[in-house]
Amino acid sequence: MNVQEALNVFGLSGELTEKDIKSAYKKLALKYHPDRNPLGAEIMKAVNAAFDFLIANLDKINQFQSADEEDRYNYGKELENILTVLSGLSGVVYEVIGNWVWISGETREHKDELKEMGCKWAAKKKQWFYRPEEHKSRWNRKEHSMDEIREMYGTDGKRRATGRRAVEMRA
């Protein structure tokens, strides 16, 4: 994860302070609390990872981001949309690891829909994945197992889709 990716989870840009980041975190924590939002536990994984990263790199935040409002990209909202759609695909198992969503289970019948959402197939891992559009892997050409990836970025485990769509994907 880099600074811009972490800021994108919160939809933040411009000159920021620790107070701004904490305020944005609290706002998302209330919005995505698992008691209020059925997909909240999964979304909070990305929110917590982004918050931890930003607090650890507070001195670098204002150096590496764009102040241009048009460059602002809200990955948190995008992640919510993706997880909403995934939760409605029967037989699908998904897991949020860092900013990536890994998708396995019975995906063959949902192949076209996964492609339409922007998911890509990882042949070596035999799973689909979804990631922020600007994310580029820092592990160039070195193969990592899913267990190594989970250990590095942390996860609370996989979730099986309910097969019922709670809400349609939002723009």
Short mmCIF file of C-alpha atoms in Angstrom, two decimals:
data_model
loop_
_atom_site.label_atom_id
_atom_site.label_comp_id
_atom_site.label_asym_id
_atom_site.label_seq_id
_atom_site.Cartn_x
_atom_site.Cartn_y
_atom_site.Cartn_z
CA MET A 1 0.00 0.00 0.00
CA ASN A 2 1.26 3.48 -0.73
CA VAL A 3 0.17 6.87 0.63
CA GLN A 4 -2.18 7.68 -2.25
CA GLU A 5 -3.87 4.26 -2.05
CA ALA A 6 -4.42 4.68 1.68
CA LEU A 7 -5.85 8.18 1.18
CA ASN A 8 -8.12 6.83 -1.55
CA VAL A 9 -9.74 4.45 0.94
CA PHE A 10 -10.88 7.54 2.87
CA GLY A 11 -11.47 9.68 -0.21
CA LEU A 12 -9.08 12.31 1.15
CA SER A 13 -6.77 14.77 -0.62
CA GLY A 14 -5.11 18.13 -0.04
CA GLU A 15 -3.11 19.22 3.00
CA LEU A 16 -3.99 16.83 5.84
CA THR A 17 -3.27 16.55 9.52
CA GLU A 18 -3.49 13.62 11.89
CA LYS A 19 -6.79 15.08 13.10
CA ASP A 20 -8.21 15.00 9.53
CA ILE A 21 -7.25 11.34 9.14
CA LYS A 22 -8.69 10.36 12.51
CA SER A 23 -11.90 12.23 11.73
CA ALA A 24 -12.25 10.44 8.38
CA TYR A 25 -11.53 7.11 10.09
CA LYS A 26 -14.21 7.69 12.73
CA LYS A 27 -16.74 8.63 10.05
CA LEU A 28 -16.07 5.42 8.10
CA ALA A 29 -15.94 3.33 11.26
CA LEU A 30 -19.46 4.49 12.12
CA LYS A 31 -20.71 3.99 8.57
CA TYR A 32 -19.23 0.50 8.15
CA HIS A 33 -19.64 -0.81 11.68
CA PRO A 34 -20.73 -4.47 11.34
CA ASP A 35 -23.83 -3.80 13.43
CA ARG A 36 -24.96 -1.16 10.91
CA ASN A 37 -23.70 -2.59 7.63
CA PRO A 38 -23.67 -6.31 6.77
CA LEU A 39 -20.51 -5.87 4.66
CA GLY A 40 -18.89 -3.64 7.25
CA ALA A 41 -16.49 -6.21 8.65
CA GLU A 42 -14.90 -6.71 5.24
CA ILE A 43 -14.74 -3.01 4.39
CA MET A 44 -13.28 -2.20 7.81
CA LYS A 45 -10.29 -4.43 6.99
CA ALA A 46 -9.28 -2.04 4.23
CA VAL A 47 -10.14 1.01 6.34
CA ASN A 48 -8.05 -0.24 9.29
CA ALA A 49 -5.10 -1.14 7.04
CA ALA A 50 -5.21 2.32 5.43
CA PHE A 51 -5.49 4.07 8.79
CA ASP A 52 -2.55 2.14 10.27
CA PHE A 53 -0.46 2.91 7.20
CA LEU A 54 -1.29 6.64 7.23
CA ILE A 55 -0.61 7.07 10.93
CA ALA A 56 2.74 5.26 10.55
CA ASN A 57 3.64 7.48 7.56
CA LEU A 58 2.16 10.75 8.75
CA ASP A 59 5.25 12.75 7.79
CA LYS A 60 5.05 11.59 4.15
CA ILE A 61 1.35 12.19 3.50
CA ASN A 62 1.45 15.71 2.13
CA GLN A 63 4.55 15.02 -0.03
CA PHE A 64 3.11 12.30 -2.24
CA GLN A 65 -0.49 13.17 -2.90
CA SER A 66 -2.28 15.29 -5.42
CA ALA A 67 -4.11 18.36 -4.20
CA ASP A 68 -6.20 18.40 -7.40
CA GLU A 69 -9.80 17.62 -6.48
CA GLU A 70 -10.34 15.80 -9.80
CA ASP A 71 -7.59 13.31 -8.94
CA ARG A 72 -9.42 12.32 -5.78
CA TYR A 73 -10.48 8.71 -5.94
CA ASN A 74 -12.67 7.10 -3.28
CA TYR A 75 -11.65 3.45 -3.11
CA GLY A 76 -13.67 2.94 0.08
CA LYS A 77 -16.90 3.54 -1.86
CA GLU A 78 -15.65 1.39 -4.74
CA LEU A 79 -14.81 -1.43 -2.32
CA GLU A 80 -18.29 -1.23 -0.78
CA ASN A 81 -19.84 -1.57 -4.25
CA ILE A 82 -17.68 -4.56 -5.16
CA LEU A 83 -18.41 -6.37 -1.89
CA THR A 84 -22.13 -5.70 -2.29
CA VAL A 85 -22.10 -7.37 -5.70
CA LEU A 86 -19.88 -10.25 -4.51
CA SER A 87 -22.15 -10.97 -1.55
CA GLY A 88 -24.97 -11.57 -4.04
CA LEU A 89 -23.12 -14.15 -6.14
CA SER A 90 -24.05 -17.63 -4.92
CA GLY A 91 -21.19 -20.02 -4.26
CA VAL A 92 -18.55 -17.27 -4.26
CA VAL A 93 -16.04 -16.94 -1.42
CA TYR A 94 -14.23 -13.61 -0.97
CA GLU A 95 -11.57 -12.25 1.31
CA VAL A 96 -10.24 -8.71 1.76
CA ILE A 97 -6.46 -8.68 2.17
CA GLY A 98 -5.00 -5.18 2.35
CA ASN A 99 -6.62 -3.26 -0.52
CA TRP A 100 -7.18 -6.37 -2.63
CA VAL A 101 -10.23 -8.62 -2.70
CA TRP A 102 -9.50 -12.28 -3.50
CA ILE A 103 -12.39 -14.27 -4.93
CA SER A 104 -12.67 -18.05 -5.07
CA GLY A 105 -15.32 -20.74 -4.75
CA GLU A 106 -17.79 -21.44 -7.52
CA THR A 107 -16.83 -18.56 -9.80
CA ARG A 108 -17.21 -20.20 -13.21
CA GLU A 109 -20.88 -19.27 -13.59
CA HIS A 110 -20.09 -15.67 -12.56
CA LYS A 111 -17.06 -15.23 -14.84
CA ASP A 112 -18.62 -12.58 -17.08
CA GLU A 113 -19.93 -10.55 -14.14
CA LEU A 114 -16.54 -10.67 -12.41
CA LYS A 115 -14.84 -9.42 -15.57
CA GLU A 116 -17.42 -6.65 -15.93
CA MET A 117 -16.68 -5.48 -12.37
CA GLY A 118 -12.97 -5.24 -13.24
CA CYS A 119 -11.81 -8.42 -11.53
CA LYS A 120 -8.83 -10.24 -13.00
CA TRP A 121 -7.89 -13.91 -13.00
CA ALA A 122 -4.68 -14.93 -11.18
CA ALA A 123 -3.82 -18.19 -12.94
CA LYS A 124 -1.07 -19.23 -10.52
CA LYS A 125 -3.33 -18.73 -7.51
CA LYS A 126 -6.41 -20.07 -9.32
CA GLN A 127 -8.47 -17.19 -7.95
CA TRP A 128 -9.96 -13.93 -9.12
CA PHE A 129 -8.83 -10.65 -7.58
CA TYR A 130 -9.95 -7.05 -7.47
CA ARG A 131 -7.61 -4.18 -6.61
CA PRO A 132 -7.55 -0.39 -6.72
CA GLU A 133 -7.02 0.81 -10.27
CA GLU A 134 -3.73 2.56 -9.50
CA HIS A 135 -2.24 -0.29 -7.45
CA LYS A 136 0.87 -1.93 -8.78
CA SER A 137 2.46 -4.84 -7.02
CA ARG A 138 5.75 -4.12 -5.29
CA TRP A 139 6.69 -7.79 -5.36
CA ASN A 140 7.87 -7.84 -8.93
CA ARG A 141 8.21 -11.32 -10.35
CA LYS A 142 8.48 -13.11 -7.04
CA GLU A 143 5.76 -15.64 -6.37
CA HIS A 144 4.04 -15.48 -2.97
CA SER A 145 1.56 -17.96 -1.58
CA MET A 146 -1.82 -16.79 -0.33
CA ASP A 147 -0.66 -17.59 3.22
CA GLU A 148 2.36 -15.27 2.79
CA ILE A 149 0.09 -12.52 1.45
CA ARG A 150 -2.34 -13.00 4.34
CA GLU A 151 0.50 -12.82 6.85
CA MET A 152 1.94 -9.66 5.32
CA TYR A 153 -1.33 -7.71 4.99
CA GLY A 154 -3.58 -9.39 7.54
CA THR A 155 -7.09 -10.76 7.14
CA ASP A 156 -9.97 -11.92 9.28
CA GLY A 157 -10.72 -14.80 6.95
CA LYS A 158 -12.95 -15.63 4.04
CA ARG A 159 -16.65 -14.91 3.71
CA ARG A 160 -19.11 -16.96 1.71
CA ALA A 161 -21.53 -14.96 -0.42
CA THR A 162 -25.17 -15.16 0.63
CA GLY A 163 -26.47 -15.30 -2.93
CA ARG A 164 -28.83 -12.39 -2.17
CA ARG A 165 -28.09 -8.88 -3.29
CA ALA A 166 -28.82 -6.42 -0.53
CA VAL A 167 -28.22 -3.34 -2.65
CA GLU A 168 -27.40 -2.80 -6.31
CA MET A 169 -23.94 -1.52 -7.19
CA ARG A 170 -23.74 2.27 -6.76
CA ALA A 171 -21.92 4.63 -9.10
#
